[in-house]
Tab-separated table of C-alpha atoms and ligand atoms in Angstrom:
chain	number	residue	atom	x	y	z
M	1061	MET	CA	-80.343	6.998	56.942
M	1062	LYS	CA	-78.319	9.831	55.412
M	1063	THR	CA	-74.657	9.705	56.396
M	1064	VAL	CA	-72.334	12.711	56.465
M	1065	LEU	CA	-68.521	12.500	56.648
M	1066	THR	CA	-65.883	15.096	57.448
M	1067	TYR	CA	-62.209	15.129	58.508
M	1068	GLY	CA	-59.965	17.387	60.509
M	1069	THR	CA	-57.330	17.840	63.167
M	1070	PHE	CA	-59.657	19.598	65.660
M	1071	ASP	CA	-56.747	20.785	67.790
M	1072	LEU	CA	-57.704	23.145	70.659
M	1073	PHE	CA	-61.398	22.491	69.943
M	1074	HIS	CA	-63.184	25.795	69.356
M	1075	VAL	CA	-66.447	27.287	68.146
M	1076	GLY	CA	-65.333	27.185	64.501
M	1077	HIS	CA	-65.136	23.419	64.794
M	1078	VAL	CA	-68.495	23.286	66.579
M	1079	ASN	CA	-70.149	25.398	63.865
M	1080	LEU	CA	-68.765	23.114	61.153
M	1081	LEU	CA	-69.866	19.931	62.915
M	1082	GLN	CA	-73.319	21.347	63.704
M	1083	ARG	CA	-73.938	22.354	60.074
M	1084	ALA	CA	-72.495	19.065	58.774
M	1085	LYS	CA	-74.792	17.025	61.012
M	1086	ALA	CA	-77.776	19.102	59.871
M	1087	LEU	CA	-77.153	17.799	56.328
M	1088	GLY	CA	-78.036	14.233	57.320
M	1089	ASP	CA	-78.950	11.804	60.076
M	1090	GLN	CA	-75.526	10.724	61.267
M	1091	LEU	CA	-72.126	12.433	61.223
M	1092	ILE	CA	-68.841	10.532	61.027
M	1093	VAL	CA	-65.664	12.477	61.791
M	1094	GLY	CA	-62.185	11.383	60.734
M	1095	VAL	CA	-59.651	12.839	63.175
M	1096	SER	CA	-56.074	13.218	61.979
M	1097	THR	CA	-53.627	11.133	64.002
M	1098	ASP	CA	-50.534	12.830	65.393
M	1099	GLU	CA	-48.404	10.884	62.900
M	1100	PHE	CA	-50.557	11.935	59.916
M	1101	ASN	CA	-50.489	15.549	61.050
M	1102	PHE	CA	-46.715	15.531	61.447
M	1103	SER	CA	-45.791	13.596	58.310
M	1104	GLU	CA	-48.453	14.729	55.832
M	1105	LYS	CA	-49.876	18.032	57.058
M	1106	ASN	CA	-46.710	19.481	58.577
M	1107	LYS	CA	-48.781	20.224	61.685
M	1108	THR	CA	-47.815	19.660	65.287
M	1109	THR	CA	-50.792	19.577	67.597
M	1110	ILE	CA	-51.047	20.757	71.203
M	1111	VAL	CA	-53.736	18.209	72.097
M	1112	PRO	CA	-52.777	14.555	71.564
M	1113	PHE	CA	-54.863	12.368	69.242
M	1114	GLU	CA	-56.527	10.338	72.022
M	1115	HIS	CA	-57.747	13.521	73.705
M	1116	ARG	CA	-58.969	15.041	70.416
M	1117	VAL	CA	-60.938	11.825	69.795
M	1118	LYS	CA	-62.518	11.977	73.264
M	1119	VAL	CA	-63.478	15.642	72.856
M	1120	LEU	CA	-65.165	14.933	69.522
M	1121	GLU	CA	-66.948	11.834	70.869
M	1122	SER	CA	-68.433	14.086	73.568
M	1123	CYS	CA	-69.826	16.492	70.969
M	1124	ARG	CA	-73.567	15.959	70.521
M	1125	HIS	CA	-73.348	16.590	66.768
M	1126	VAL	CA	-70.916	13.692	66.257
M	1127	ASP	CA	-72.042	10.049	65.980
M	1128	LEU	CA	-68.793	8.236	65.193
M	1129	VAL	CA	-65.115	9.184	65.319
M	1130	VAL	CA	-62.535	7.319	63.196
M	1131	PRO	CA	-58.776	7.922	62.755
M	1132	GLU	CA	-57.548	9.776	59.686
M	1133	GLN	CA	-54.205	8.176	58.792
M	1134	SER	CA	-53.806	9.005	55.095
M	1135	TRP	CA	-55.067	11.325	52.363
M	1136	GLN	CA	-56.179	8.291	50.356
M	1137	GLN	CA	-58.562	6.762	52.900
M	1138	LYS	CA	-61.506	9.045	52.065
M	1139	VAL	CA	-62.811	6.914	49.167
M	1140	GLU	CA	-62.507	3.763	51.258
M	1141	ASP	CA	-64.316	5.446	54.166
M	1142	ILE	CA	-67.085	6.761	51.878
M	1143	GLN	CA	-67.702	3.235	50.593
M	1144	LYS	CA	-67.260	1.534	53.975
M	1145	TYR	CA	-69.738	3.825	55.762
M	1146	GLN	CA	-72.039	4.344	52.722
M	1147	VAL	CA	-71.548	8.082	52.958
M	1148	ASP	CA	-74.056	10.356	51.180
M	1149	VAL	CA	-72.427	13.728	51.829
M	1150	PHE	CA	-68.772	14.711	52.275
M	1151	VAL	CA	-68.327	18.079	54.026
M	1152	MET	CA	-65.330	20.353	54.590
M	1153	GLY	CA	-64.810	23.992	55.442
M	1154	ASP	CA	-64.323	26.205	52.390
M	1155	ASP	CA	-60.609	26.678	53.063
M	1156	TRP	CA	-60.574	23.340	51.225
M	1157	ASN	CA	-62.830	24.592	48.450
M	1158	GLY	CA	-62.475	22.405	45.359
M	1159	LYS	CA	-59.732	20.231	46.880
M	1160	PHE	CA	-61.960	17.167	47.249
M	1161	ASP	CA	-64.121	17.516	44.118
M	1162	ASP	CA	-62.844	14.114	42.941
M	1163	LEU	CA	-65.048	12.620	45.650
M	1164	LYS	CA	-68.125	13.805	43.706
M	1165	ALA	CA	-67.817	10.480	41.883
M	1166	TYR	CA	-68.866	8.778	45.125
M	1167	CYS	CA	-71.109	11.197	47.045
M	1168	ASP	CA	-72.226	14.817	47.336
M	1169	VAL	CA	-69.381	17.189	48.237
M	1170	ILE	CA	-70.201	20.376	50.161
M	1171	TYR	CA	-67.826	23.121	51.328
M	1172	LEU	CA	-69.187	25.216	54.174
M	1173	PRO	CA	-68.032	28.764	55.009
M	1174	ARG	CA	-65.413	28.816	57.743
M	1175	THR	CA	-66.170	30.620	60.993
M	1176	ARG	CA	-64.294	33.899	60.855
M	1177	SER	CA	-61.773	35.213	63.402
M	1178	ILE	CA	-60.994	31.947	65.115
M	1179	SER	CA	-58.499	29.161	64.450
M	1180	SER	CA	-56.324	26.785	66.408
M	1181	THR	CA	-53.304	28.727	65.123
M	1182	ALA	CA	-54.699	32.036	66.419
M	1183	ILE	CA	-55.355	30.483	69.819
M	1184	LYS	CA	-51.779	29.159	69.978
M	1185	GLN	CA	-50.416	32.599	69.042
M	1186	ALA	CA	-52.556	34.306	71.665
M	1187	MET	CA	-51.392	31.841	74.311
M	1188	ALA	CA	-47.744	32.340	73.349
M	1189	VAL	CA	-47.798	36.008	74.395
M	1190	LEU	CA	-49.517	35.460	77.746
Y	2026	C2G	N1	-63.059	25.183	60.417
Y	2026	C2G	C1	-64.047	26.153	60.285
Y	2026	C2G	N2	-63.856	27.370	60.838
Y	2026	C2G	C2	-62.722	27.656	61.526
Y	2026	C2G	C3	-61.726	26.668	61.681
Y	2026	C2G	C4	-61.917	25.421	61.119
Y	2026	C2G	O1	-65.094	25.902	59.657
Y	2026	C2G	N3	-62.571	28.905	62.067
Y	2026	C2G	C5	-63.296	23.876	59.804
Y	2026	C2G	C6	-62.239	23.535	58.746
Y	2026	C2G	O2	-62.569	24.140	57.500
Y	2026	C2G	C7	-62.333	22.001	58.693
Y	2026	C2G	C8	-62.693	21.650	60.147
Y	2026	C2G	O3	-63.187	22.854	60.773
Y	2026	C2G	O4	-63.399	21.610	57.835
Y	2026	C2G	C9	-61.489	21.138	60.922
Y	2026	C2G	O5	-60.470	22.132	60.832
Y	2026	C2G	P1	-58.944	21.665	61.087
Y	2026	C2G	O6	-58.877	20.920	62.356
Y	2026	C2G	O7	-58.081	22.852	60.853
Y	2026	C2G	O8	-58.782	20.612	59.897
Y	2026	C2G	P2	-57.593	20.559	58.816
Y	2026	C2G	O9	-56.291	20.651	59.516
Y	2026	C2G	O10	-57.940	21.527	57.772
Y	2026	C2G	O11	-57.685	19.036	58.304
Y	2026	C2G	O12	-58.307	15.537	55.159
Y	2026	C2G	C10	-58.781	16.801	55.602
Y	2026	C2G	C11	-57.917	17.343	56.721
Y	2026	C2G	O13	-57.806	16.394	57.769
Y	2026	C2G	C12	-58.504	18.653	57.246
């Protein structure tokens, strides 16, 4: 059983997120997704989300590419999660390229190309002018 792990906010779930999750799952047999809590987003990522954490969890749990959703509450939990879930591959979009190379001590680390021309920020901006 090859286990893949990724993290994100996944606010205003969109096709860029789906593409990432689909490709991440294709790298193994099960995909675990750490979803940033509202507190973590606010305090550590300077992000305010439109969709509350509980709803973002439910949306991801309904995605057929995702096998398990866990809360992301700190930057430091990745190593603990990799060991706890015996992760083989850690995946992030390439906007994070190189940022998690320290995890190569524990598992494979793969950065996948982002989906162009879509982001939660762009959706928010488009909605703001409606
Ligand atoms: N993503 C993508 N294409 C897009 C938008 C996002 O491939 N057009 C990917 C990102 O690269 C990331 C994942 O989808 O791998 C989730 O994106 P965000 O919700 O923006 O995640 P982020 O806020 O970058 O949080 O500890 C890691 C952080 O929690 C990542």
